[in-house]
Amino acid sequence: MSKVAVVTGGTRGIGRAVCERLKADGLRVAAIFAGNDAAAAECRQALEILVLKCDVTASLECRAVVREIESLLGPIDVLVNNAGVTRDAALHKMEENDWSTVIHTDLDGLYNMTRPVIEGMRDRGYGRIINIASINGQKGQFGQTNYSAAKAGVIGFTKALALESARKGITVNAIAPGYIDTDMVAHVPHEVLEAIKAGIPVGRLGRPEEVARCVSFLASEDQAFITGATLTVNGGQYLV
Ligand code: CAA
């Protein structure tokens, strides 16, 4: 029986590429999205995967969506925590809502989705959890105290859960993408983005498929010895 994967923020950008890749790998895939109904409909039709609406900041909704996916596809073997938002502003100009929206989505969302999935993985003795962090959680970024804090938190969460899960056949890893050609990066002011691009040794933005390829690797059944790691995918922009 093929494995079941769930991808949060799975209908656009990196998440969509991950869904496409995991489906091509032979997994049964469910994508979760929060708001963009048009993108979700397009994704459902193009990829022919299960697409469900769920706000990762709402723990009860997350529990319900996990139950629904398990009843439709079977137990969840692979969880890709990809959902994330930005609300960029220097801290001295940042509204409380910009802080809390990013922390609730990018960090609390990780707890809300992983908590209902982890017990089943432990019981079955198998799981692959891949958390999408960011270069900016590793190096910091002007205008992103909220996002950098959340993404650094994702890396800490990954390491701690990897230790808790290692004896249970579950690997937990993070991927730290740099600037990838998605809607999120397209919102960065033009001149700022040009300056960032100039600092990427590979000389271009990354492609969502390049991150998806890494997820596919970490999600594979025969890769069970990498855990607690953060895989850097940033074109050489920041070397850790
Ligand atoms: N480093 C140092 N100084 C900087 C700076 C930087 N990166 N950016 C701006 N400044 C300085 C400016 O030069 C200016 O200085 P002066 O007052 O002395 O002239 C001062 O800070 C204020 O600059 P702005 O007027 O431009 O500030 P702002 O408040 O209008 O905007 C900002 C600031 C919102 C942070 C804007 O620069 C911005 O959006 N930057 C992009 C941040 C970014 O990279 N976000 C990533 C989004 S994509 C993503 O997050 C995905 C991922 O995982 C990689």
PDB file of C-alpha atoms and ligand atoms in Angstrom:
ATOM      1  CA  MET A   1       0.000   0.000   0.000  1.00  0.00           C
ATOM      2  CA  SER A   2       1.440   3.403  -0.940  1.00  0.00           C
ATOM      3  CA  LYS A   3       2.265   5.867   1.813  1.00  0.00           C
ATOM      4  CA  VAL A   4       0.048   8.831   2.677  1.00  0.00           C
ATOM      5  CA  ALA A   5       1.476  12.355   2.769  1.00  0.00           C
ATOM      6  CA  VAL A   6      -0.043  15.599   4.028  1.00  0.00           C
ATOM      7  CA  VAL A   7       1.336  18.950   2.927  1.00  0.00           C
ATOM      8  CA  THR A   8       0.228  22.163   4.635  1.00  0.00           C
ATOM      9  CA  GLY A   9       0.129  25.231   2.423  1.00  0.00           C
ATOM     10  CA  GLY A  10       0.039  22.627  -0.312  1.00  0.00           C
ATOM     11  CA  THR A  11      -1.771  24.395  -3.115  1.00  0.00           C
ATOM     12  CA  ARG A  12       0.704  27.151  -4.010  1.00  0.00           C
ATOM     13  CA  GLY A  13       4.429  27.815  -4.233  1.00  0.00           C
ATOM     14  CA  ILE A  14       6.781  25.366  -2.571  1.00  0.00           C
ATOM     15  CA  GLY A  15       3.913  23.318  -1.103  1.00  0.00           C
ATOM     16  CA  ARG A  16       2.310  22.722  -4.486  1.00  0.00           C
ATOM     17  CA  ALA A  17       5.628  21.591  -5.959  1.00  0.00           C
ATOM     18  CA  VAL A  18       6.008  19.232  -2.994  1.00  0.00           C
ATOM     19  CA  CYS A  19       2.550  17.733  -3.618  1.00  0.00           C
ATOM     20  CA  GLU A  20       3.361  17.235  -7.274  1.00  0.00           C
ATOM     21  CA  ARG A  21       6.676  15.593  -6.494  1.00  0.00           C
ATOM     22  CA  LEU A  22       5.359  13.274  -3.767  1.00  0.00           C
ATOM     23  CA  LYS A  23       2.509  12.223  -6.020  1.00  0.00           C
ATOM     24  CA  ALA A  24       5.034  11.427  -8.761  1.00  0.00           C
ATOM     25  CA  ASP A  25       6.922   9.376  -6.156  1.00  0.00           C
ATOM     26  CA  GLY A  26       3.802   7.237  -5.780  1.00  0.00           C
ATOM     27  CA  LEU A  27       2.428   8.596  -2.497  1.00  0.00           C
ATOM     28  CA  ARG A  28      -1.221   9.374  -1.886  1.00  0.00           C
ATOM     29  CA  VAL A  29      -1.180  13.106  -1.169  1.00  0.00           C
ATOM     30  CA  ALA A  30      -3.484  15.509   0.660  1.00  0.00           C
ATOM     31  CA  ALA A  31      -2.887  19.251   0.399  1.00  0.00           C
ATOM     32  CA  ILE A  32      -4.169  21.617   3.058  1.00  0.00           C
ATOM     33  CA  PHE A  33      -4.800  25.281   2.313  1.00  0.00           C
ATOM     34  CA  ALA A  34      -6.129  28.192   4.341  1.00  0.00           C
ATOM     35  CA  GLY A  35      -7.595  30.843   2.099  1.00  0.00           C
ATOM     36  CA  ASN A  36      -7.022  30.902  -1.644  1.00  0.00           C
ATOM     37  CA  ASP A  37      -9.980  28.904  -2.997  1.00  0.00           C
ATOM     38  CA  ALA A  38      -9.116  29.523  -6.660  1.00  0.00           C
ATOM     39  CA  ALA A  39      -5.576  28.179  -6.276  1.00  0.00           C
ATOM     40  CA  ALA A  40      -6.953  25.214  -4.334  1.00  0.00           C
ATOM     41  CA  ALA A  41      -9.454  24.368  -7.075  1.00  0.00           C
ATOM     42  CA  GLU A  42      -6.761  24.631  -9.735  1.00  0.00           C
ATOM     43  CA  CYS A  43      -4.431  22.416  -7.707  1.00  0.00           C
ATOM     44  CA  ARG A  44      -7.149  19.799  -7.088  1.00  0.00           C
ATOM     45  CA  GLN A  45      -7.913  19.623 -10.787  1.00  0.00           C
ATOM     46  CA  ALA A  46      -4.336  19.697 -12.070  1.00  0.00           C
ATOM     47  CA  LEU A  47      -2.786  17.254  -9.591  1.00  0.00           C
ATOM     48  CA  GLU A  48      -5.857  15.104  -8.860  1.00  0.00           C
ATOM     49  CA  ILE A  49      -5.093  14.968  -5.157  1.00  0.00           C
ATOM     50  CA  LEU A  50      -7.204  15.469  -2.048  1.00  0.00           C
ATOM     51  CA  VAL A  51      -7.368  19.198  -1.213  1.00  0.00           C
ATOM     52  CA  LEU A  52      -8.908  20.314   2.081  1.00  0.00           C
ATOM     53  CA  LYS A  53      -9.366  23.703   3.713  1.00  0.00           C
ATOM     54  CA  CYS A  54      -7.938  24.068   7.214  1.00  0.00           C
ATOM     55  CA  ASP A  55      -6.452  26.967   9.131  1.00  0.00           C
ATOM     56  CA  VAL A  56      -3.259  25.702  10.774  1.00  0.00           C
ATOM     57  CA  THR A  57      -3.590  28.324  13.516  1.00  0.00           C
ATOM     58  CA  ALA A  58      -6.778  26.586  14.729  1.00  0.00           C
ATOM     59  CA  SER A  59      -5.897  23.418  16.664  1.00  0.00           C
ATOM     60  CA  LEU A  60      -9.399  21.932  16.570  1.00  0.00           C
ATOM     61  CA  GLU A  61      -9.597  22.389  12.804  1.00  0.00           C
ATOM     62  CA  CYS A  62      -6.237  20.645  12.480  1.00  0.00           C
ATOM     63  CA  ARG A  63      -7.406  17.683  14.553  1.00  0.00           C
ATOM     64  CA  ALA A  64     -10.541  17.432  12.443  1.00  0.00           C
ATOM     65  CA  VAL A  65      -8.676  17.610   9.138  1.00  0.00           C
ATOM     66  CA  VAL A  66      -6.233  14.912  10.268  1.00  0.00           C
ATOM     67  CA  ARG A  67      -9.176  12.642  11.160  1.00  0.00           C
ATOM     68  CA  GLU A  68     -10.788  13.372   7.803  1.00  0.00           C
ATOM     69  CA  ILE A  69      -7.622  12.605   5.828  1.00  0.00           C
ATOM     70  CA  GLU A  70      -7.084   9.388   7.778  1.00  0.00           C
ATOM     71  CA  SER A  71     -10.641   8.267   7.096  1.00  0.00           C
ATOM     72  CA  LEU A  72     -10.306   9.025   3.373  1.00  0.00           C
ATOM     73  CA  LEU A  73      -6.722   7.961   2.630  1.00  0.00           C
ATOM     74  CA  GLY A  74      -5.539   5.990   5.672  1.00  0.00           C
ATOM     75  CA  PRO A  75      -2.951   6.687   8.381  1.00  0.00           C
ATOM     76  CA  ILE A  76      -0.571   9.571   7.717  1.00  0.00           C
ATOM     77  CA  ASP A  77       3.015   8.469   7.069  1.00  0.00           C
ATOM     78  CA  VAL A  78       4.535  11.762   5.885  1.00  0.00           C
ATOM     79  CA  LEU A  79       3.769  15.238   7.213  1.00  0.00           C
ATOM     80  CA  VAL A  80       5.217  18.279   5.467  1.00  0.00           C
ATOM     81  CA  ASN A  81       4.724  21.409   7.575  1.00  0.00           C
ATOM     82  CA  ASN A  82       5.083  24.042   4.909  1.00  0.00           C
ATOM     83  CA  ALA A  83       2.350  26.619   5.622  1.00  0.00           C
ATOM     84  CA  GLY A  84       3.837  30.010   6.326  1.00  0.00           C
ATOM     85  CA  VAL A  85       3.216  33.726   5.978  1.00  0.00           C
ATOM     86  CA  THR A  86       5.267  36.916   6.197  1.00  0.00           C
ATOM     87  CA  ARG A  87       4.365  40.325   7.644  1.00  0.00           C
ATOM     88  CA  ASP A  88       7.599  42.225   7.113  1.00  0.00           C
ATOM     89  CA  ALA A  89       8.351  45.414   9.064  1.00  0.00           C
ATOM     90  CA  ALA A  90      11.185  46.652  11.235  1.00  0.00           C
ATOM     91  CA  LEU A  91      10.370  45.874  14.865  1.00  0.00           C
ATOM     92  CA  HIS A  92      10.044  49.550  15.785  1.00  0.00           C
ATOM     93  CA  LYS A  93       7.208  49.772  13.225  1.00  0.00           C
ATOM     94  CA  MET A  94       5.705  46.298  13.686  1.00  0.00           C
ATOM     95  CA  GLU A  95       2.076  46.026  14.842  1.00  0.00           C
ATOM     96  CA  GLU A  96       1.249  43.348  17.402  1.00  0.00           C
ATOM     97  CA  ASN A  97      -0.959  41.638  14.839  1.00  0.00           C
ATOM     98  CA  ASP A  98       1.970  41.308  12.411  1.00  0.00           C
ATOM     99  CA  TRP A  99       3.948  39.605  15.140  1.00  0.00           C
ATOM    100  CA  SER A 100       1.217  37.242  16.275  1.00  0.00           C
ATOM    101  CA  THR A 101      -0.046  36.287  12.789  1.00  0.00           C
ATOM    102  CA  VAL A 102       3.405  35.064  11.807  1.00  0.00           C
ATOM    103  CA  ILE A 103       4.067  33.247  15.089  1.00  0.00           C
ATOM    104  CA  HIS A 104       0.604  31.621  15.091  1.00  0.00           C
ATOM    105  CA  THR A 105       0.891  30.421  11.507  1.00  0.00           C
ATOM    106  CA  ASP A 106       4.564  29.580  11.067  1.00  0.00           C
ATOM    107  CA  LEU A 107       5.284  28.195  14.544  1.00  0.00           C
ATOM    108  CA  ASP A 108       2.048  27.323  16.373  1.00  0.00           C
ATOM    109  CA  GLY A 109       0.842  25.710  13.138  1.00  0.00           C
ATOM    110  CA  LEU A 110       3.649  23.218  13.511  1.00  0.00           C
ATOM    111  CA  TYR A 111       2.354  22.101  16.900  1.00  0.00           C
ATOM    112  CA  ASN A 112      -1.267  22.112  15.748  1.00  0.00           C
ATOM    113  CA  MET A 113      -0.610  19.796  12.800  1.00  0.00           C
ATOM    114  CA  THR A 114       2.097  17.583  14.272  1.00  0.00           C
ATOM    115  CA  ARG A 115       0.385  16.896  17.605  1.00  0.00           C
ATOM    116  CA  PRO A 116      -2.579  14.963  16.119  1.00  0.00           C
ATOM    117  CA  VAL A 117      -0.301  13.032  13.745  1.00  0.00           C
ATOM    118  CA  ILE A 118       2.615  12.046  15.981  1.00  0.00           C
ATOM    119  CA  GLU A 119       0.832   9.530  18.212  1.00  0.00           C
ATOM    120  CA  GLY A 120      -0.292   7.397  15.258  1.00  0.00           C
ATOM    121  CA  MET A 121       3.211   7.486  13.793  1.00  0.00           C
ATOM    122  CA  ARG A 122       4.636   6.331  17.144  1.00  0.00           C
ATOM    123  CA  ASP A 123       2.076   3.539  17.419  1.00  0.00           C
ATOM    124  CA  ARG A 124       2.855   2.309  13.896  1.00  0.00           C
ATOM    125  CA  GLY A 125       6.625   2.754  14.295  1.00  0.00           C
ATOM    126  CA  TYR A 126       7.011   4.796  11.127  1.00  0.00           C
ATOM    127  CA  GLY A 127       6.941   8.433  10.086  1.00  0.00           C
ATOM    128  CA  ARG A 128       8.613  11.168   8.108  1.00  0.00           C
ATOM    129  CA  ILE A 129       8.136  14.766   9.265  1.00  0.00           C
ATOM    130  CA  ILE A 130       9.637  17.549   7.182  1.00  0.00           C
ATOM    131  CA  ASN A 131       9.379  21.129   8.374  1.00  0.00           C
ATOM    132  CA  ILE A 132      10.000  24.028   6.025  1.00  0.00           C
ATOM    133  CA  ALA A 133      12.156  26.582   7.843  1.00  0.00           C
ATOM    134  CA  SER A 134      13.991  29.432   6.080  1.00  0.00           C
ATOM    135  CA  ILE A 135      17.408  30.943   5.475  1.00  0.00           C
ATOM    136  CA  ASN A 136      16.094  33.864   7.517  1.00  0.00           C
ATOM    137  CA  GLY A 137      15.606  31.659  10.563  1.00  0.00           C
ATOM    138  CA  GLN A 138      19.298  30.804  10.263  1.00  0.00           C
ATOM    139  CA  LYS A 139      20.837  34.204   9.554  1.00  0.00           C
ATOM    140  CA  GLY A 140      18.169  36.764  10.573  1.00  0.00           C
ATOM    141  CA  GLN A 141      16.757  39.306   8.130  1.00  0.00           C
ATOM    142  CA  PHE A 142      16.159  43.049   8.384  1.00  0.00           C
ATOM    143  CA  GLY A 143      12.385  43.497   8.674  1.00  0.00           C
ATOM    144  CA  GLN A 144      11.656  39.942   9.823  1.00  0.00           C
ATOM    145  CA  THR A 145      11.989  39.658  13.603  1.00  0.00           C
ATOM    146  CA  ASN A 146       8.660  37.794  13.559  1.00  0.00           C
ATOM    147  CA  TYR A 147       9.478  35.442  10.679  1.00  0.00           C
ATOM    148  CA  SER A 148      13.107  34.875  11.703  1.00  0.00           C
ATOM    149  CA  ALA A 149      11.985  34.027  15.254  1.00  0.00           C
ATOM    150  CA  ALA A 150       9.317  31.622  14.012  1.00  0.00           C
ATOM    151  CA  LYS A 151      11.624  29.915  11.531  1.00  0.00           C
ATOM    152  CA  ALA A 152      14.444  29.587  14.075  1.00  0.00           C
ATOM    153  CA  GLY A 153      11.771  28.030  16.289  1.00  0.00           C
ATOM    154  CA  VAL A 154      10.951  25.557  13.527  1.00  0.00           C
ATOM    155  CA  ILE A 155      14.568  24.394  13.562  1.00  0.00           C
ATOM    156  CA  GLY A 156      14.548  23.976  17.372  1.00  0.00           C
ATOM    157  CA  PHE A 157      11.232  22.094  17.223  1.00  0.00           C
ATOM    158  CA  THR A 158      12.698  19.816  14.566  1.00  0.00           C
ATOM    159  CA  LYS A 159      15.743  18.918  16.648  1.00  0.00           C
ATOM    160  CA  ALA A 160      13.751  18.252  19.829  1.00  0.00           C
ATOM    161  CA  LEU A 161      11.104  16.144  18.108  1.00  0.00           C
ATOM    162  CA  ALA A 162      13.808  14.216  16.235  1.00  0.00           C
ATOM    163  CA  LEU A 163      15.281  13.154  19.587  1.00  0.00           C
ATOM    164  CA  GLU A 164      11.878  12.165  20.944  1.00  0.00           C
ATOM    165  CA  SER A 165      11.036  10.171  17.809  1.00  0.00           C
ATOM    166  CA  ALA A 166      14.312   8.475  16.893  1.00  0.00           C
ATOM    167  CA  ARG A 167      13.508   5.155  18.559  1.00  0.00           C
ATOM    168  CA  LYS A 168      10.083   5.015  16.942  1.00  0.00           C
ATOM    169  CA  GLY A 169      11.067   4.848  13.280  1.00  0.00           C
ATOM    170  CA  ILE A 170      10.192   8.494  12.744  1.00  0.00           C
ATOM    171  CA  THR A 171      12.639  10.957  11.228  1.00  0.00           C
ATOM    172  CA  VAL A 172      12.118  14.687  11.721  1.00  0.00           C
ATOM    173  CA  ASN A 173      14.053  17.104   9.539  1.00  0.00           C
ATOM    174  CA  ALA A 174      13.923  20.720   8.427  1.00  0.00           C
ATOM    175  CA  ILE A 175      14.655  22.306   5.087  1.00  0.00           C
ATOM    176  CA  ALA A 176      15.821  25.919   5.062  1.00  0.00           C
ATOM    177  CA  PRO A 177      15.081  27.381   1.630  1.00  0.00           C
ATOM    178  CA  GLY A 178      16.634  30.623   0.556  1.00  0.00           C
ATOM    179  CA  TYR A 179      14.828  32.975  -1.831  1.00  0.00           C
ATOM    180  CA  ILE A 180      12.617  30.791  -4.012  1.00  0.00           C
ATOM    181  CA  ASP A 181      10.594  32.018  -6.985  1.00  0.00           C
ATOM    182  CA  THR A 182       7.145  32.100  -5.321  1.00  0.00           C
ATOM    183  CA  ASP A 183       4.386  34.636  -4.587  1.00  0.00           C
ATOM    184  CA  MET A 184       5.904  35.219  -1.145  1.00  0.00           C
ATOM    185  CA  VAL A 185       9.217  36.391  -2.569  1.00  0.00           C
ATOM    186  CA  ALA A 186       7.457  38.334  -5.345  1.00  0.00           C
ATOM    187  CA  HIS A 187       6.039  40.589  -2.591  1.00  0.00           C
ATOM    188  CA  VAL A 188       9.507  41.767  -1.571  1.00  0.00           C
ATOM    189  CA  PRO A 189       9.998  45.344  -2.859  1.00  0.00           C
ATOM    190  CA  HIS A 190      11.717  45.269  -6.275  1.00  0.00           C
ATOM    191  CA  GLU A 191      14.941  47.091  -5.355  1.00  0.00           C
ATOM    192  CA  VAL A 192      15.294  45.072  -2.137  1.00  0.00           C
ATOM    193  CA  LEU A 193      14.886  41.834  -4.066  1.00  0.00           C
ATOM    194  CA  GLU A 194      17.426  42.895  -6.687  1.00  0.00           C
ATOM    195  CA  ALA A 195      19.954  43.525  -3.901  1.00  0.00           C
ATOM    196  CA  ILE A 196      19.179  40.114  -2.377  1.00  0.00           C
ATOM    197  CA  LYS A 197      19.568  38.383  -5.748  1.00  0.00           C
ATOM    198  CA  ALA A 198      22.964  40.009  -6.189  1.00  0.00           C
ATOM    199  CA  GLY A 199      24.029  38.208  -3.015  1.00  0.00           C
ATOM    200  CA  ILE A 200      23.064  34.729  -4.224  1.00  0.00           C
ATOM    201  CA  PRO A 201      26.209  33.021  -5.567  1.00  0.00           C
ATOM    202  CA  VAL A 202      24.237  30.752  -7.913  1.00  0.00           C
ATOM    203  CA  GLY A 203      22.944  33.981  -9.501  1.00  0.00           C
ATOM    204  CA  ARG A 204      19.207  33.356  -9.473  1.00  0.00           C
ATOM    205  CA  LEU A 205      16.224  32.590  -7.271  1.00  0.00           C
ATOM    206  CA  GLY A 206      15.619  28.964  -6.390  1.00  0.00           C
ATOM    207  CA  ARG A 207      12.840  26.961  -7.988  1.00  0.00           C
ATOM    208  CA  PRO A 208      10.052  25.362  -5.931  1.00  0.00           C
ATOM    209  CA  GLU A 209      10.861  22.024  -7.588  1.00  0.00           C
ATOM    210  CA  GLU A 210      14.383  22.198  -6.172  1.00  0.00           C
ATOM    211  CA  VAL A 211      12.985  22.331  -2.636  1.00  0.00           C
ATOM    212  CA  ALA A 212      10.424  19.636  -3.456  1.00  0.00           C
ATOM    213  CA  ARG A 213      13.242  17.328  -4.566  1.00  0.00           C
ATOM    214  CA  CYS A 214      14.772  17.636  -1.085  1.00  0.00           C
ATOM    215  CA  VAL A 215      11.441  16.904   0.589  1.00  0.00           C
ATOM    216  CA  SER A 216      11.107  13.816  -1.568  1.00  0.00           C
ATOM    217  CA  PHE A 217      14.546  12.628  -0.447  1.00  0.00           C
ATOM    218  CA  LEU A 218      13.838  13.173   3.254  1.00  0.00           C
ATOM    219  CA  ALA A 219      10.406  11.565   2.892  1.00  0.00           C
ATOM    220  CA  SER A 220      11.719   8.379   1.330  1.00  0.00           C
ATOM    221  CA  GLU A 221      11.291   5.111   3.157  1.00  0.00           C
ATOM    222  CA  ASP A 222      14.877   3.997   2.633  1.00  0.00           C
ATOM    223  CA  GLN A 223      16.351   7.132   4.192  1.00  0.00           C
ATOM    224  CA  ALA A 224      16.047   6.511   7.916  1.00  0.00           C
ATOM    225  CA  PHE A 225      19.387   7.721   9.281  1.00  0.00           C
ATOM    226  CA  ILE A 226      19.093  11.474   8.697  1.00  0.00           C
ATOM    227  CA  THR A 227      17.139  13.018  11.539  1.00  0.00           C
ATOM    228  CA  GLY A 228      17.215  16.357  13.331  1.00  0.00           C
ATOM    229  CA  ALA A 229      19.018  17.858  10.354  1.00  0.00           C
ATOM    230  CA  THR A 230      18.442  21.147   8.583  1.00  0.00           C
ATOM    231  CA  LEU A 231      19.055  20.929   4.863  1.00  0.00           C
ATOM    232  CA  THR A 232      20.089  24.277   3.419  1.00  0.00           C
ATOM    233  CA  VAL A 233      18.752  25.047  -0.083  1.00  0.00           C
ATOM    234  CA  ASN A 234      19.773  28.622  -0.799  1.00  0.00           C
ATOM    235  CA  GLY A 235      22.077  28.844  -3.830  1.00  0.00           C
ATOM    236  CA  GLY A 236      25.055  29.501  -1.547  1.00  0.00           C
ATOM    237  CA  GLN A 237      23.579  32.701  -0.073  1.00  0.00           C
ATOM    238  CA  TYR A 238      24.297  31.652   3.510  1.00  0.00           C
ATOM    239  CA  LEU A 239      26.577  28.797   4.421  1.00  0.00           C
ATOM    240  CA  VAL A 240      26.005  27.078   7.740  1.00  0.00           C
TER     241      VAL A 240
HETATM  242  N1  CAA B   1      19.896  46.262   5.971  1.00  0.00           N
HETATM  243  C1  CAA B   1      20.246  47.409   6.576  1.00  0.00           C
HETATM  244  N2  CAA B   1      19.498  48.519   6.525  1.00  0.00           N
HETATM  245  C2  CAA B   1      18.367  48.468   5.839  1.00  0.00           C
HETATM  246  C3  CAA B   1      17.924  47.294   5.178  1.00  0.00           C
HETATM  247  C4  CAA B   1      18.761  46.167   5.273  1.00  0.00           C
HETATM  248  N3  CAA B   1      18.451  45.010   4.690  1.00  0.00           N
HETATM  249  N4  CAA B   1      16.744  47.523   4.599  1.00  0.00           N
HETATM  250  C5  CAA B   1      16.436  48.818   4.878  1.00  0.00           C
HETATM  251  N5  CAA B   1      17.418  49.389   5.616  1.00  0.00           N
HETATM  252  C6  CAA B   1      17.482  50.747   6.117  1.00  0.00           C
HETATM  253  C7  CAA B   1      17.227  51.745   5.002  1.00  0.00           C
HETATM  254  O1  CAA B   1      18.424  52.023   4.324  1.00  0.00           O
HETATM  255  C8  CAA B   1      16.711  52.936   5.766  1.00  0.00           C
HETATM  256  O2  CAA B   1      17.766  53.615   6.372  1.00  0.00           O
HETATM  257  P1  CAA B   1      17.732  55.225   6.479  1.00  0.00           P
HETATM  258  O3  CAA B   1      16.507  55.534   7.306  1.00  0.00           O
HETATM  259  O4  CAA B   1      19.024  55.552   7.157  1.00  0.00           O
HETATM  260  O5  CAA B   1      17.651  55.706   5.086  1.00  0.00           O
HETATM  261  C9  CAA B   1      15.900  52.293   6.892  1.00  0.00           C
HETATM  262  O6  CAA B   1      16.429  50.961   7.039  1.00  0.00           O
HETATM  263  C10 CAA B   1      14.438  52.216   6.591  1.00  0.00           C
HETATM  264  O7  CAA B   1      14.277  51.621   5.287  1.00  0.00           O
HETATM  265  P2  CAA B   1      12.897  51.582   4.551  1.00  0.00           P
HETATM  266  O8  CAA B   1      12.332  52.989   4.483  1.00  0.00           O
HETATM  267  O9  CAA B   1      13.009  50.825   3.276  1.00  0.00           O
HETATM  268  O10 CAA B   1      12.066  50.774   5.604  1.00  0.00           O
HETATM  269  P3  CAA B   1      10.620  50.290   5.504  1.00  0.00           P
HETATM  270  O11 CAA B   1      10.165  50.265   6.920  1.00  0.00           O
HETATM  271  O12 CAA B   1       9.824  51.016   4.502  1.00  0.00           O
HETATM  272  O13 CAA B   1      10.760  48.793   4.903  1.00  0.00           O
HETATM  273  C11 CAA B   1      11.247  46.463   5.040  1.00  0.00           C
HETATM  274  C12 CAA B   1      11.621  47.869   5.496  1.00  0.00           C
HETATM  275  C13 CAA B   1       9.757  46.181   5.260  1.00  0.00           C
HETATM  276  C14 CAA B   1      12.031  45.508   5.884  1.00  0.00           C
HETATM  277  C15 CAA B   1      11.577  46.298   3.552  1.00  0.00           C
HETATM  278  O14 CAA B   1      12.918  46.671   3.362  1.00  0.00           O
HETATM  279  C16 CAA B   1      11.403  44.863   3.095  1.00  0.00           C
HETATM  280  O15 CAA B   1      10.302  44.431   2.786  1.00  0.00           O
HETATM  281  N6  CAA B   1      12.499  44.110   3.033  1.00  0.00           N
HETATM  282  C17 CAA B   1      12.460  42.690   2.593  1.00  0.00           C
HETATM  283  C18 CAA B   1      12.620  41.789   3.758  1.00  0.00           C
HETATM  284  C19 CAA B   1      12.763  40.388   3.237  1.00  0.00           C
HETATM  285  O16 CAA B   1      13.805  39.988   2.723  1.00  0.00           O
HETATM  286  N7  CAA B   1      11.720  39.576   3.351  1.00  0.00           N
HETATM  287  C20 CAA B   1      11.758  38.236   2.870  1.00  0.00           C
HETATM  288  C21 CAA B   1      10.393  37.858   2.384  1.00  0.00           C
HETATM  289  S1  CAA B   1      10.419  36.318   1.495  1.00  0.00           S
HETATM  290  C22 CAA B   1      10.640  35.179   2.679  1.00  0.00           C
HETATM  291  O17 CAA B   1      10.634  35.438   3.837  1.00  0.00           O
HETATM  292  C23 CAA B   1      10.818  33.762   2.219  1.00  0.00           C
HETATM  293  C24 CAA B   1      12.045  33.207   2.795  1.00  0.00           C
HETATM  294  O18 CAA B   1      11.951  32.311   3.629  1.00  0.00           O
HETATM  295  C25 CAA B   1      13.360  33.655   2.313  1.00  0.00           C
END
